RNA sequence: GCGCGAGUGGCGGAAUUGGUAUACGCGUUCGACUUAAAAUCGAAUGGGGAAACCUGUGCGGGUUCAAGUCCCGCCUCGCGCACCA
């Protein structure tokens, strides 16, 4: 035979496969079915890239492996053809998008064929085929009829470069994910899909499918579920709102002028959404988003100019600017007040751009003690901070009796040292602390304890260290559990009193003065729960710093759960429980209701472009938006002279009067067609279903075939689609399921994301960096498709982002050349009819063992999708074979080639035939291993002394544990390490290692 | 800031339940073949050391006869989200 030459054998086999249709999937086959779905390509002008190569090669490996294992495999392919890139390509090259699509899909088809993929091409289509998008439009009308497709005029994301509206998911860091241009806000009347109705289902459905955690987490995160409550705050009536005049158009609205005059107090309320109703007693102000409709109504005359200025400034800020999180908080007071429904306190209403109109109600109750943003804001504008949740330290103890007390940290400003008490044990110490007596304030208790325990009475300044804390302990004397509410104080001592006086009650205590780090460490060594002391010390450190800078001490912000304080009847309750109780309590007064919020927004479904599915709606003056009747579908794209998008928010279709003007399907009166088209994602929402019945012209697919094929068993795709296509198509499918149109609640049984192939320099491949590697030239340069397939698979685990390595393909090519040469040798010699040779430990046994080990390893690795290590195992096997090449016969070589076939199908098919097999390799099934060939006569065991490797022993496979241990100790090197010491233990791990412990 | 993941030779990466760290490939060095080069084949290859041996999986501790793997505390990088109340 000749040398290995992929250029000769690959096209030959590709032609055979196409002609024999050997990879066609069979509807209703008796075999178990397996749908291997890969994301279909967007047929851009650039052709197949490395990402495609990796994804489709992985898909093909699995498809071929499953087929060999007896599955009826559907491995389909289509084209996601509608959308901006094709339109831009067409405009640039002055051809129609249809022609551009035809040209590009032809290129893709040729390139995919070159790779030898086992695709069932009978079922292929492009989403821009009218036969296909007829059903895309039909499905849109199902949403429309159920009220899940609706029109709304809202401020949407607008890409000024692409001149189209975008969905939320298409905006990444304020930029359009496709063209990377900054996105603007624009008011447009848009078609929307009510994906928010499915928010809960989209989360719940993840429990029933096999997605990697990072994908499921990312979707859950994006949906952004928050459980909380809506609470109404009545606007205080003694501040009559000013009537805005006509010139102040920024905040004046017609509505506000109309509504002023006759309003009941109940109407004048601001509804907020909060996840922390438990903190409501600490709501010391409210904040409205600058765009909030009530801003104009409530602003007082004195504040009008300031508020208008602020609102204007907020509007002028770009989305990017408003999203910068490290920006200092800004805002302005409206002059109005609201009543906190929990405690009837009058609290000021501010506006600030850290509150977003697009989430919740666009208004918040601000609780500065327990929310970082509110805390920053309150600090800046000197708004009171009221703590209503106390930190809860240590483990909760049952049946605790509540006690109250103080902790006092003494500080000497002259020496800058902190005080601790101790007795004989100098290592540890404690802080001044004690219970509060009846009729005594906490501050009085603090002064008394400091005097009694430490003997200090002159205090320059006593500072309460923020929020009181709870801690738990067991009281030895009373033999019961205690829960202690402790107020913490920093006592800045008066420098005129340099030594302790009056130390009456506890003369056995002595005082130690420490630097902060020391006292922190020494208190820490005290037995028992001192967490709350450490917390108090940290607070004291901050307070000292403030004191030295002559600043007020601002209590810390605490956003966690804890115990209720300053909250009326709810005091002492656990905040989690109290939150629910407060909502119920307010609900009885009709001032609150439980509410779940999602970050997910409804899906902006309109695009102002030519190359997409026309939205099949007719606008009639009498009947409004009317669905195009089913028998008139598809609404085909009319030919146009200019495809360029316009700036006015309308698609080029709007310019074709003959197309736009039609009649109303309901009344026959003149009417106009909708001129917006659907987004790129519309076609990919359901394409997998079309593969099940691609030629059907009565339905998008027949119920029988939908039922037979069911869910896609494995869906391989890019991580970048997790919150785009993957989320959208799950929503779309769930809706179809609810209408009884598909038999499964989820579209994909399992999802895996392949990693990105970076350029060899470790950066992303991009035209601008000029580091793009195309797969096709690699094949054409002589390495061939098989080497390219091996190369991209061998690089790294399939789901890992990794740099491309041209040398890896060269290495794989060498490997295939060696496989080829070995097979040639086997065929040429042909002498070894030596199946019967069974000497002990013959070379033939070695070769057989290697073969069966490899069958096992490759099978296991393929099941776990460890493709790179499966290839390594094949390489190892070849290395082993090469050592005893004379022992390898045709049968063994055929099995090896079968194992190679999913990865490198062309060379495998060729060699399988050359090795004398009459049936094609596709009919050969998958090899199985026999355990009896795996058994070795001897085994090598490592010998350690105290866990360090000191030698090796080779023993018979059936040697007893005692024999092995004896042999291990006898090893000369081991012996020298043991010397005359006696081993205390000898540990034997079967088949692995002996460890001698001395 | 929040969520997820990862740190192992010169490089990509291996390592079932804790059990001989660096499989496999690339690169490098030496050798064979050759007039020569390429291709191919063979050998070596974590670091230090002549060797015995020491040392070594991001850093610091811990558990264990034994730690890349488990626990505690950090650091760095990547991805996603980000003023979401």
Short mmCIF file of C-alpha atoms (C1' of nucleotides) in Angstrom, two decimals, chain A residues 218 226 274-275 322-323 327 329 354 356 359 373 599 795 797 800 802 807 814 818 875-876 948 950 973 987 989 992 995, chain B residues 3-4 12-16 19-21 23-27 39-41 53-55 65-66 80-85:
data_model
loop_
_atom_site.label_atom_id
_atom_site.label_comp_id
_atom_site.label_asym_id
_atom_site.label_seq_id
_atom_site.Cartn_x
_atom_site.Cartn_y
_atom_site.Cartn_z
CA UNK A 218 -26.49 31.86 34.57
CA UNK A 226 -36.68 38.30 44.11
CA UNK A 274 -38.83 45.62 48.75
CA UNK A 275 -37.26 42.27 49.54
CA UNK A 322 -25.84 55.51 34.87
CA UNK A 323 -24.66 51.94 35.15
CA UNK A 327 -20.20 56.43 41.02
CA UNK A 329 -24.68 58.75 44.83
CA UNK A 354 -29.64 55.01 41.67
CA UNK A 356 -34.20 52.61 38.24
CA UNK A 359 -37.29 47.60 37.99
CA UNK A 373 -26.84 52.19 48.72
CA UNK A 599 -35.12 41.09 36.49
CA UNK A 795 -6.41 20.24 22.32
CA UNK A 797 -11.35 19.06 27.41
CA UNK A 800 -12.54 24.40 28.10
CA UNK A 802 -8.02 26.90 24.94
CA UNK A 807 1.51 21.81 15.94
CA UNK A 814 1.88 11.95 12.34
CA UNK A 818 1.79 5.70 12.01
CA UNK A 875 -2.03 7.02 20.84
CA UNK A 876 -0.79 5.03 23.80
CA UNK A 948 8.08 8.89 50.48
CA UNK A 950 11.83 4.56 48.05
CA UNK A 973 16.86 0.81 49.39
CA UNK A 987 0.00 -0.24 55.00
CA UNK A 989 -3.14 -0.47 49.18
CA UNK A 992 -0.89 0.30 44.26
CA UNK A 995 3.82 2.30 52.92
"C1'" G B 3 -22.65 34.22 41.00
"C1'" C B 4 -19.70 30.34 38.52
"C1'" G B 12 -1.57 22.40 25.45
"C1'" G B 13 -2.89 19.29 29.10
"C1'" A B 14 -3.15 13.77 32.32
"C1'" A B 15 -4.04 11.83 37.29
"C1'" U B 16 -11.90 6.62 39.71
"C1'" G B 19 -2.42 5.84 47.17
"C1'" U B 20 4.21 5.74 42.23
"C1'" A B 21 2.49 13.75 40.15
"C1'" A B 23 -0.15 10.09 30.85
"C1'" C B 24 -0.71 11.80 25.61
"C1'" G B 25 0.86 15.53 22.28
"C1'" C B 26 3.98 19.78 21.15
"C1'" G B 27 8.76 21.88 21.82
"C1'" A B 39 10.26 13.57 6.16
"C1'" U B 40 10.77 9.23 9.10
"C1'" C B 41 12.74 6.13 13.11
"C1'" C B 53 19.60 12.26 47.75
"C1'" C B 54 16.90 16.84 48.23
"C1'" U B 55 12.92 19.49 46.22
"C1'" C B 65 0.66 6.35 57.33
"C1'" A B 66 -0.11 9.09 52.64
"C1'" G B 80 -21.32 35.91 33.49
"C1'" C B 81 -24.28 39.67 36.01
"C1'" A B 82 -23.98 44.33 38.03
"C1'" C B 83 -26.97 50.87 41.88
"C1'" C B 84 -32.25 44.92 40.44
"C1'" A B 85 -34.26 47.74 46.19
#
